[in-house]
Coordinates of C-alpha atoms in Angstrom, one line a residue:
Chain A
M1 CA 27.0 34.3 -2.1
L2 CA 26.9 32.0 0.7
R3 CA 28.3 33.4 3.5
L4 CA 29.2 31.3 7.1
E5 CA 31.0 33.7 9.8
N6 CA 32.0 31.4 13.3
F7 CA 29.4 28.8 12.5
T8 CA 29.7 26.5 15.4
K9 CA 27.4 23.3 15.4
R10 CA 27.9 22.1 19.3
Y11 CA 25.7 18.5 20.0
L12 CA 23.9 18.3 23.3
T13 CA 26.4 15.3 24.1
G14 CA 29.0 18.4 24.3
D15 CA 30.7 17.0 20.9
L16 CA 32.1 19.9 18.4
A17 CA 30.4 18.6 15.0
V18 CA 31.3 22.1 13.6
N19 CA 34.0 24.6 15.0
N20 CA 34.3 28.3 14.5
V21 CA 33.7 28.2 10.6
T22 CA 34.1 31.3 8.6
L23 CA 33.9 31.2 4.8
E24 CA 32.3 33.0 1.7
I25 CA 31.2 31.0 -1.5
P26 CA 30.4 33.6 -4.4
T27 CA 27.7 32.7 -7.1
G28 CA 28.9 29.5 -9.4
Q29 CA 31.8 28.2 -7.0
V30 CA 31.5 24.8 -6.8
V31 CA 33.8 23.3 -4.0
A32 CA 34.5 20.4 -2.2
L33 CA 34.4 19.8 1.6
I34 CA 36.8 16.9 2.1
G35 CA 38.2 15.5 5.3
P36 CA 38.2 12.5 6.9
S37 CA 34.7 10.7 8.3
G38 CA 33.2 12.5 11.4
A39 CA 35.5 16.0 10.4
G40 CA 31.7 17.3 10.9
K41 CA 31.0 17.5 7.0
S42 CA 27.9 16.1 6.5
T43 CA 26.8 18.3 9.9
L44 CA 28.1 21.3 8.4
I45 CA 26.0 21.4 5.2
R46 CA 23.0 20.6 7.9
C47 CA 23.3 23.2 9.1
I48 CA 23.7 25.5 6.7
N49 CA 19.9 24.3 5.6
R50 CA 19.3 23.9 9.3
L51 CA 17.9 20.0 8.7
V52 CA 20.2 20.3 11.8
E53 CA 19.7 23.6 14.0
P54 CA 23.3 25.8 14.2
T55 CA 24.7 26.5 17.8
S56 CA 26.0 29.8 17.1
G57 CA 27.2 32.2 14.1
A58 CA 26.0 32.9 10.9
A59 CA 24.4 31.7 7.2
I60 CA 24.0 34.8 5.2
L61 CA 22.4 33.5 2.0
D62 CA 22.2 36.4 -0.4
D63 CA 21.8 38.7 2.4
I64 CA 19.3 37.0 4.3
N65 CA 20.7 35.3 7.4
L66 CA 19.5 31.8 7.8
T67 CA 20.1 31.0 11.2
V68 CA 17.6 33.2 12.8
L69 CA 14.5 32.8 10.2
G70 CA 11.0 31.7 11.8
S71 CA 10.2 28.2 10.5
S72 CA 7.8 29.6 7.1
A73 CA 10.6 32.1 6.4
L74 CA 12.8 29.2 6.7
R75 CA 10.7 27.1 4.7
K76 CA 10.6 29.3 1.6
A77 CA 15.0 30.0 2.8
R78 CA 15.1 26.2 1.7
R79 CA 13.7 26.4 -1.5
H80 CA 16.3 28.5 -2.4
M81 CA 19.0 25.2 -1.4
G82 CA 18.6 22.0 -3.3
M83 CA 20.5 18.9 -1.6
I84 CA 21.4 15.8 -3.1
F85 CA 21.9 13.2 -0.5
Q86 CA 24.5 10.4 -0.5
E87 CA 21.7 7.3 -0.4
Y88 CA 19.8 9.2 -2.9
A89 CA 16.9 9.5 -0.3
L90 CA 14.1 9.1 -2.6
V91 CA 11.1 8.8 -1.8
E92 CA 11.1 4.9 -2.7
R93 CA 7.3 3.7 -3.3
L94 CA 6.3 7.1 -5.7
S95 CA 7.3 7.8 -9.6
V96 CA 10.8 9.1 -10.9
M97 CA 7.9 12.1 -11.4
E98 CA 6.7 12.2 -8.5
N99 CA 10.2 12.4 -6.7
V100 CA 11.5 15.0 -9.2
L101 CA 8.1 17.4 -8.7
S102 CA 8.7 16.9 -4.7
G103 CA 11.4 19.5 -5.2
R104 CA 8.3 22.2 -6.0
L105 CA 6.7 20.9 -2.5
G106 CA 8.2 24.6 -1.0
Y107 CA 6.4 26.4 -4.0
V108 CA 2.7 24.8 -3.8
G109 CA -0.4 24.5 -1.8
F110 CA -0.7 21.2 0.3
W111 CA -3.8 20.1 -1.4
R112 CA -2.3 20.3 -4.9
S113 CA 0.6 18.5 -3.9
W114 CA -1.6 15.6 -2.4
F115 CA -3.6 15.0 -5.7
R116 CA -0.4 16.1 -7.4
K117 CA -2.2 18.7 -9.7
F118 CA 1.5 19.9 -10.2
P119 CA 0.8 23.7 -12.8
Q120 CA 2.3 22.4 -16.1
S121 CA 5.3 24.6 -16.1
D122 CA 6.5 22.6 -13.4
I123 CA 6.1 19.5 -15.2
D124 CA 7.6 20.5 -18.5
E125 CA 10.1 21.5 -16.0
A126 CA 10.6 18.5 -14.6
F127 CA 10.5 16.7 -18.0
R128 CA 13.4 19.1 -19.5
L129 CA 15.4 18.4 -16.1
M130 CA 14.7 14.6 -16.9
E131 CA 16.3 14.6 -20.1
R132 CA 19.3 16.7 -19.1
V133 CA 20.3 14.8 -16.6
G134 CA 19.4 11.2 -18.7
I135 CA 16.9 9.8 -17.0
A136 CA 14.5 10.8 -19.9
D137 CA 11.0 8.2 -20.3
M138 CA 11.6 7.0 -17.1
A139 CA 8.6 9.5 -15.7
D140 CA 6.5 6.7 -14.5
K141 CA 9.2 3.7 -13.1
R142 CA 8.7 4.0 -9.4
A143 CA 11.9 5.0 -8.3
D144 CA 12.8 1.6 -6.4
A145 CA 13.3 0.0 -9.9
L146 CA 16.1 2.4 -10.2
S147 CA 19.6 1.7 -10.3
G148 CA 21.7 3.8 -7.8
G149 CA 23.0 6.2 -11.1
Q150 CA 19.4 6.3 -12.2
R151 CA 18.4 7.3 -8.5
Q152 CA 21.3 9.8 -8.0
R153 CA 20.6 11.4 -11.7
V154 CA 16.6 12.0 -10.0
G155 CA 18.0 13.1 -6.7
I156 CA 20.0 16.0 -9.3
A157 CA 16.7 16.7 -10.7
R158 CA 14.7 16.8 -7.8
A159 CA 17.2 19.7 -6.6
L160 CA 17.8 21.2 -9.5
I161 CA 13.6 21.4 -10.2
Q162 CA 13.6 23.6 -6.9
N163 CA 15.0 26.4 -8.8
P164 CA 17.7 26.7 -6.3
K165 CA 21.0 29.3 -5.9
L166 CA 23.0 26.8 -4.3
L167 CA 23.7 23.2 -4.1
L168 CA 24.3 21.6 -0.6
V169 CA 25.5 17.8 -1.9
D170 CA 26.6 15.4 0.9
E171 CA 28.3 12.2 -0.2
P172 CA 27.1 12.3 -3.7
T173 CA 29.1 9.3 -5.3
A174 CA 29.9 7.1 -1.7
S175 CA 27.4 4.8 -3.2
L176 CA 28.4 4.5 -6.8
D177 CA 30.8 2.4 -8.8
P178 CA 34.1 4.5 -10.2
K179 CA 32.7 5.1 -13.4
T180 CA 29.0 5.8 -12.3
A181 CA 31.2 8.1 -9.8
R182 CA 32.5 10.0 -12.1
Q183 CA 29.6 10.7 -14.6
I184 CA 27.5 11.7 -11.5
M185 CA 29.9 14.3 -10.0
R186 CA 30.7 15.8 -14.3
L187 CA 27.0 16.0 -14.5
I188 CA 26.9 17.9 -10.6
T189 CA 29.7 20.2 -11.9
E190 CA 28.5 20.7 -15.6
L191 CA 24.9 21.7 -14.6
C192 CA 26.0 24.3 -12.1
A193 CA 28.3 26.1 -14.4
E194 CA 25.2 26.2 -17.0
R195 CA 23.4 27.6 -14.3
G196 CA 25.9 29.5 -12.2
L197 CA 25.0 27.6 -9.2
A198 CA 27.7 27.4 -5.9
A199 CA 27.5 24.1 -4.9
I200 CA 29.5 22.7 -1.6
V201 CA 29.4 18.9 -2.5
N202 CA 31.1 16.5 0.6
I203 CA 33.1 13.9 -0.7
H204 CA 35.1 11.3 0.6
D205 CA 37.4 10.6 -2.5
V206 CA 40.0 13.3 -2.9
A207 CA 41.4 12.1 -6.0
L208 CA 37.3 12.3 -7.9
A209 CA 37.3 15.8 -5.9
Q210 CA 40.6 17.2 -7.3
M211 CA 39.1 16.2 -10.8
Y212 CA 35.9 18.4 -10.5
V213 CA 36.6 21.4 -8.4
E214 CA 38.0 24.5 -8.6
R215 CA 38.4 24.7 -4.6
V216 CA 38.9 22.6 -1.6
I217 CA 37.9 23.0 2.0
G218 CA 39.1 20.3 4.2
L219 CA 37.9 19.8 7.4
R220 CA 39.2 18.3 10.9
T221 CA 37.5 18.3 13.8
G222 CA 34.6 20.3 12.7
E223 CA 37.4 23.2 11.7
V224 CA 39.1 24.8 8.3
V225 CA 42.2 23.4 7.9
F226 CA 42.3 24.0 4.1
D227 CA 41.4 26.2 1.6
G228 CA 43.1 26.4 -1.7
P229 CA 42.9 25.3 -5.3
P230 CA 43.4 21.4 -5.5
E231 CA 46.5 22.1 -7.1
D232 CA 47.9 22.8 -3.8
L233 CA 46.8 19.3 -2.7
T234 CA 50.0 17.6 -1.5
P235 CA 50.8 15.5 0.7
E236 CA 51.9 17.3 3.5
V237 CA 48.0 19.0 3.6
L238 CA 46.4 15.2 3.3
T239 CA 48.4 14.3 6.2
D240 CA 47.2 17.5 7.8
I241 CA 43.8 16.5 7.4
Y242 CA 43.4 12.6 7.6
G243 CA 46.6 12.0 9.3
E244 CA 49.9 10.1 8.6
E245 CA 49.5 8.0 5.1
D246 CA 51.3 7.3 1.8
W247 CA 49.6 10.0 0.0
E248 CA 51.9 10.0 -3.4
A249 CA 49.8 7.1 -4.8
T250 CA 46.0 8.9 -4.8
I251 CA 47.7 12.6 -6.2
E252 CA 49.4 11.0 -9.0
E253 CA 46.9 8.8 -9.9
V254 CA 45.1 11.8 -10.4
E255 CA 46.8 13.2 -12.2
E256 CA 47.3 10.3 -15.1
N257 CA 43.2 10.5 -14.4
G258 CA 43.4 14.7 -15.1
E259 CA 44.8 14.0 -17.8
E260 CA 42.8 12.0 -19.1
I261 CA 39.6 14.1 -18.7
A262 CA 41.7 16.8 -20.1
E263 CA 41.7 15.1 -23.3
A264 CA 38.2 13.8 -23.5
V265 CA 37.3 17.2 -23.3
A266 CA 39.5 18.4 -25.5
Chain B
M1 CA 31.3 -15.8 27.8
A2 CA 34.2 -17.7 29.6
V3 CA 37.5 -17.6 28.2
F4 CA 40.2 -19.2 30.3
T5 CA 43.5 -20.6 30.1
S6 CA 43.8 -24.2 30.6
Q7 CA 47.2 -25.8 32.5
A8 CA 48.4 -27.0 29.4
G9 CA 48.7 -23.6 28.1
S10 CA 45.9 -23.0 25.7
K11 CA 42.9 -20.7 25.7
I12 CA 39.5 -22.5 26.0
W13 CA 36.3 -20.5 25.1
Q14 CA 32.9 -21.9 26.2
R15 CA 29.4 -20.4 26.2
R16 CA 28.8 -20.0 30.5
D17 CA 31.1 -19.6 33.1
R18 CA 30.4 -23.0 35.6
N19 CA 28.4 -20.2 38.1
A20 CA 26.1 -19.1 35.0
Q21 CA 26.0 -22.7 33.5
L22 CA 24.8 -23.7 37.0
L23 CA 22.2 -21.3 37.1
V24 CA 20.7 -22.4 33.8
W25 CA 20.3 -26.0 35.3
A26 CA 18.3 -25.2 38.2
G27 CA 16.4 -23.0 35.9
W28 CA 15.5 -26.1 33.6
M29 CA 15.1 -28.0 37.3
A30 CA 12.3 -25.3 38.5
G31 CA 10.9 -25.6 35.5
I32 CA 10.1 -29.0 35.6
M33 CA 9.3 -29.2 38.9
V34 CA 6.4 -26.3 38.4
F35 CA 4.8 -28.4 35.9
M36 CA 4.9 -31.8 36.9
Y37 CA 3.4 -30.2 40.6
C38 CA 0.2 -28.4 38.0
W39 CA 0.3 -31.6 36.1
Q40 CA -0.3 -33.4 39.4
Q41 CA -3.4 -30.4 40.9
I42 CA -5.2 -30.6 37.7
S43 CA -5.2 -34.6 37.1
R44 CA -6.6 -34.2 41.4
A45 CA -8.5 -31.9 40.3
T46 CA -10.4 -33.6 36.7
T47 CA -13.0 -36.0 36.8
W48 CA -11.3 -38.9 35.2
V49 CA -14.5 -40.8 34.4
F50 CA -15.8 -37.8 32.2
V51 CA -12.9 -37.9 30.3
M52 CA -12.8 -41.5 29.6
D53 CA -16.3 -40.7 28.1
A54 CA -15.3 -38.1 26.1
P55 CA -14.6 -40.2 22.8
R56 CA -18.0 -42.0 22.8
I57 CA -19.6 -38.7 23.5
A58 CA -17.9 -36.9 20.4
D59 CA -18.8 -39.6 18.4
D60 CA -22.3 -39.3 19.7
I61 CA -22.0 -35.9 18.8
L62 CA -21.1 -36.1 15.8
T63 CA -23.5 -39.2 14.6
R64 CA -25.7 -36.7 15.4
A65 CA -24.5 -33.6 13.6
L66 CA -24.1 -35.0 10.5
P67 CA -25.0 -34.9 7.6
P68 CA -25.4 -31.1 8.0
R69 CA -29.1 -29.8 7.6
W70 CA -28.1 -28.1 4.0
S71 CA -32.1 -26.5 3.9
Y72 CA -31.5 -24.4 7.2
M73 CA -29.4 -22.8 5.4
E74 CA -31.8 -20.1 4.0
Q75 CA -32.2 -18.8 7.2
L76 CA -28.6 -18.6 7.3
W77 CA -27.8 -15.9 4.1
W78 CA -29.2 -12.6 6.5
P79 CA -27.0 -13.9 9.5
V80 CA -23.9 -14.4 7.3
W81 CA -24.8 -10.9 5.7
D82 CA -24.9 -9.4 8.9
T83 CA -21.7 -10.7 10.3
I84 CA -20.1 -9.7 7.3
N85 CA -21.3 -6.2 7.6
I86 CA -20.5 -5.8 11.0
A87 CA -16.5 -6.6 11.0
T88 CA -16.1 -4.4 7.5
I89 CA -18.3 -1.6 8.6
G90 CA -16.4 -2.1 12.6
T91 CA -12.9 -1.9 10.6
A92 CA -13.9 0.7 8.3
I93 CA -14.3 2.9 11.7
S94 CA -11.3 1.8 13.9
I95 CA -9.6 2.5 10.5
I96 CA -10.8 6.3 10.6
I97 CA -10.3 6.9 13.7
A98 CA -7.2 4.6 14.4
V99 CA -5.4 6.9 11.5
P100 CA -5.0 9.8 13.8
I101 CA -4.3 8.3 16.7
A102 CA -1.7 6.3 15.0
F103 CA -0.2 9.7 14.1
L104 CA -0.2 11.5 17.5
A105 CA 1.4 7.9 18.9
A106 CA 4.0 7.8 17.0
S107 CA 7.0 9.4 18.8
N108 CA 8.1 11.2 15.6
T109 CA 5.1 12.6 14.7
T110 CA 3.4 13.4 17.7
P111 CA 2.9 17.3 18.6
S112 CA 3.7 16.7 22.2
K113 CA 5.5 14.0 23.5
Y114 CA 4.9 14.5 27.2
F115 CA 1.1 15.3 26.8
I116 CA -0.7 14.1 23.6
R117 CA 1.6 11.4 22.9
P118 CA 0.7 8.9 26.2
V119 CA -2.8 10.1 25.9
A120 CA -3.0 8.7 22.3
L121 CA -1.2 5.5 23.9
F122 CA -4.0 5.4 26.7
I123 CA -6.2 4.9 24.4
I124 CA -4.3 2.1 22.4
V125 CA -4.0 0.1 25.7
G126 CA -7.6 0.7 26.6
S127 CA -9.0 0.0 23.4
R128 CA -6.5 -3.4 23.4
S129 CA -7.3 -4.7 26.8
I130 CA -10.9 -5.2 26.1
N131 CA -11.8 -8.3 24.4
S132 CA -14.6 -8.0 21.3
I133 CA -16.8 -9.9 23.4
I134 CA -16.6 -7.7 26.3
W135 CA -16.9 -4.3 24.6
A136 CA -20.4 -6.1 23.2
L137 CA -21.8 -7.2 26.3
L138 CA -21.4 -3.6 27.6
L139 CA -23.0 -1.9 24.6
V140 CA -26.1 -4.6 24.2
T141 CA -26.5 -3.7 27.5
I142 CA -26.1 0.1 26.6
I143 CA -27.3 0.4 23.2
G144 CA -29.8 -2.5 23.3
P145 CA -28.9 -5.7 21.3
G146 CA -28.8 -6.6 17.1
V147 CA -26.0 -5.0 14.6
L148 CA -25.0 -1.5 15.7
A149 CA -24.1 -3.1 18.9
G150 CA -21.6 -5.6 17.3
T151 CA -20.3 -3.0 15.1
I152 CA -18.7 -1.3 17.7
A153 CA -17.7 -3.8 19.6
I154 CA -15.6 -5.1 16.5
A155 CA -14.5 -1.0 16.0
L156 CA -13.6 0.2 19.8
R157 CA -11.7 -3.6 19.5
S158 CA -9.7 -2.8 16.7
I159 CA -8.9 0.8 17.0
G160 CA -5.8 0.3 19.4
F161 CA -5.1 -2.5 17.0
V162 CA -4.3 -0.6 13.8
A163 CA -3.4 2.2 15.9
K164 CA -0.8 0.5 17.7
L165 CA 1.1 -1.2 14.4
L166 CA 0.5 1.9 12.2
Y167 CA 2.5 3.7 14.5
E168 CA 5.2 1.3 14.9
A169 CA 5.0 1.2 11.2
I170 CA 5.5 5.3 11.5
E171 CA 8.2 5.2 13.9
E172 CA 10.5 2.6 11.8
I173 CA 10.0 4.3 8.5
D174 CA 13.5 5.9 6.6
R175 CA 14.2 9.0 8.3
N176 CA 16.7 9.9 5.0
Q177 CA 12.9 10.6 2.9
I178 CA 12.0 12.6 5.0
E179 CA 14.7 14.4 5.2
A180 CA 14.8 15.1 1.8
I181 CA 11.2 16.0 1.9
T182 CA 11.7 19.0 4.5
A183 CA 15.1 19.7 3.0
T184 CA 13.0 20.8 -0.4
G185 CA 11.0 23.4 1.8
A186 CA 7.7 21.1 2.1
S187 CA 5.2 22.0 5.1
R188 CA 5.0 19.8 7.8
W189 CA 1.7 18.2 5.9
Q190 CA 3.9 17.7 3.2
E191 CA 6.7 15.9 4.9
I192 CA 3.6 13.5 6.0
A193 CA 1.8 13.2 2.8
Y194 CA 5.6 12.7 0.8
G195 CA 7.9 11.5 3.2
I196 CA 5.8 9.3 5.0
V197 CA 2.7 7.9 3.4
P198 CA 4.2 6.5 1.0
Q199 CA 6.1 4.5 3.1
I200 CA 3.6 3.5 5.7
M201 CA 1.1 2.6 2.7
P202 CA 2.0 -1.3 1.8
T203 CA 1.9 -1.6 6.1
F204 CA -0.9 0.1 6.4
A205 CA -3.1 -1.8 4.1
G206 CA -1.5 -5.3 5.4
I207 CA -3.2 -4.2 8.8
S208 CA -6.2 -3.3 7.5
V209 CA -7.0 -6.1 5.9
F210 CA -5.4 -8.5 8.1
R211 CA -7.8 -6.9 11.0
W212 CA -10.7 -6.9 8.7
D213 CA -9.6 -11.0 8.9
I214 CA -9.4 -11.6 12.2
N215 CA -12.8 -9.1 12.7
I216 CA -14.9 -12.0 10.8
R217 CA -14.0 -14.2 13.0
E218 CA -14.7 -12.3 16.0
S219 CA -18.4 -10.9 14.0
T220 CA -19.2 -14.4 14.0
V221 CA -19.5 -15.2 18.1
L222 CA -21.0 -11.7 18.7
G223 CA -24.2 -12.9 18.6
Y224 CA -23.8 -14.8 21.8
V225 CA -23.9 -12.0 23.4
G226 CA -27.1 -10.5 21.5
A227 CA -24.6 -8.3 19.1
G228 CA -25.9 -9.3 15.9
G229 CA -24.8 -11.7 12.9
I230 CA -24.2 -15.3 12.8
G231 CA -23.5 -16.0 16.4
M232 CA -27.1 -16.0 17.5
Q233 CA -28.2 -18.5 15.4
L234 CA -25.2 -20.8 16.5
Q235 CA -26.2 -20.6 19.9
A236 CA -29.9 -20.8 19.6
S237 CA -29.5 -24.0 17.6
M238 CA -27.1 -25.4 20.2
N239 CA -29.6 -24.7 23.2
V240 CA -31.9 -26.8 21.9
L241 CA -29.5 -28.9 20.6
A242 CA -29.8 -29.3 17.1
W243 CA -26.6 -30.6 16.3
P244 CA -27.0 -31.1 12.2
Q245 CA -27.8 -27.0 12.3
V246 CA -24.8 -26.1 14.3
A247 CA -22.6 -28.0 11.9
L248 CA -24.2 -26.0 8.9
I249 CA -22.8 -23.1 11.1
L250 CA -19.3 -24.0 11.8
L251 CA -19.2 -25.4 8.0
V252 CA -20.6 -21.6 7.0
I253 CA -17.9 -19.9 9.4
L254 CA -15.4 -21.9 7.8
V255 CA -16.3 -21.0 4.2
A256 CA -16.0 -16.9 5.8
V257 CA -12.9 -17.4 7.0
V258 CA -11.2 -18.8 4.6
I259 CA -12.8 -16.5 1.4
S260 CA -11.6 -13.7 4.0
E261 CA -8.0 -15.0 4.5
W262 CA -8.0 -15.3 0.7
V263 CA -9.2 -11.6 0.4
S264 CA -6.4 -10.5 2.6
A265 CA -3.7 -12.8 1.4
K266 CA -4.4 -11.1 -2.1
V267 CA -5.0 -7.1 -1.6
R268 CA -1.6 -7.5 0.9
G269 CA 0.1 -9.3 -2.1
A270 CA -1.5 -6.9 -4.4
I271 CA -0.4 -3.9 -3.0
I272 CA 3.3 -4.6 -1.7

């Protein structure tokens, strides 16, 4: 569904942030992108929807090469890619409803959006999504009045109302406490399963990633150095991605947590 | 910053090394010398007899000015109304012109960094560099005396002020919010409407009422050069040494300024 071919981003300073990445993500697959800070995770997903312009290579979403689109075609393509941010990136002074509806901006004209006259179908969908992500009854609150977890739920609803095929998720849990972080990761993966969405999730927390995703891609200095199921993340692999460290504790903790979750689900 | 090792071997830290410290002292020395010299010059150029006389004269004017001539008030209502209108309409016109200029001048929204932005910045500097009383002098000559000249003078002076503060606010917005709006497939105008406008709204409201507040004060003196408002009465009264009228006018200006400060504080408090 999404295919990256020799995808490369070189900044003007000469730094190679994404180096010749080739990978394919089928419909409905949730992929965690792990790697040390500065490995190019954020740049990689921003190059896919071209918030950052890639230097070379192709990103093909359902047979459309995103890298060659003109600005109006790019806007249309962006509607199919929902994005979720680390610091939520909500418009702080707008209400929850306005923030959720801003996910429809690619579908409505300027004046309709300026006067907040969104189609009733969009508003219905917004209410449905707020209910689903657990922020029902908060439509009229201002975004800056919410807690971190609630804000990220607004961010998720905003991404989903675009009716996307693909979610680009940038460190969704980095600003959240451990419990909320799990809830948010669970919510994202559940929603992807419900709607058959593919997702690329940048994440620092290896343990958390292992709990919720079916595939992990490890990035080091812009290159893919690991691509496989979470069970294959051995201490050797983690050392390869992040460098030397005692990894046993991290992985063991995950296994315990994993069982816990499995029990809870069962 | 200076770190060195003492003879005893312990590390010593001082804010400045010796040369830097001497330089600072020399700077203070030079500053004091310039101050003393200026003091002497001013002192030599002052006719001290008049200065010695000052308390008596001030006391004389004060006793003549008090009590204010309250009955003069009926002739002041109209000029006060004019003054408020000059300030308010002038501010409104300046805002309408300043907002687009601010977007053209802000480095993150300007359509062209190398042509349009310098032009917008030039308009801002041009407007700011000329005081409204000078604008008024020019305009009274060009379009004749009256309220219109005052209103345009206020507007011209305010464009630069409003546009400068607003474009700085635009440049300081949180990029992430715009990025999120862009990622939804929004158009350039929608990015401005959703990503930028909500972020600059409090600053914009603050700047506008602040400028209105300043303009109330500035428009009280515009009458001095014939541009309408209460300043005309002030000048007329001073010319005929009608001190009780001057006292009343100053009192009215004070009340107007206090009210405008109160209103702008309320508006700013409400919008943030």
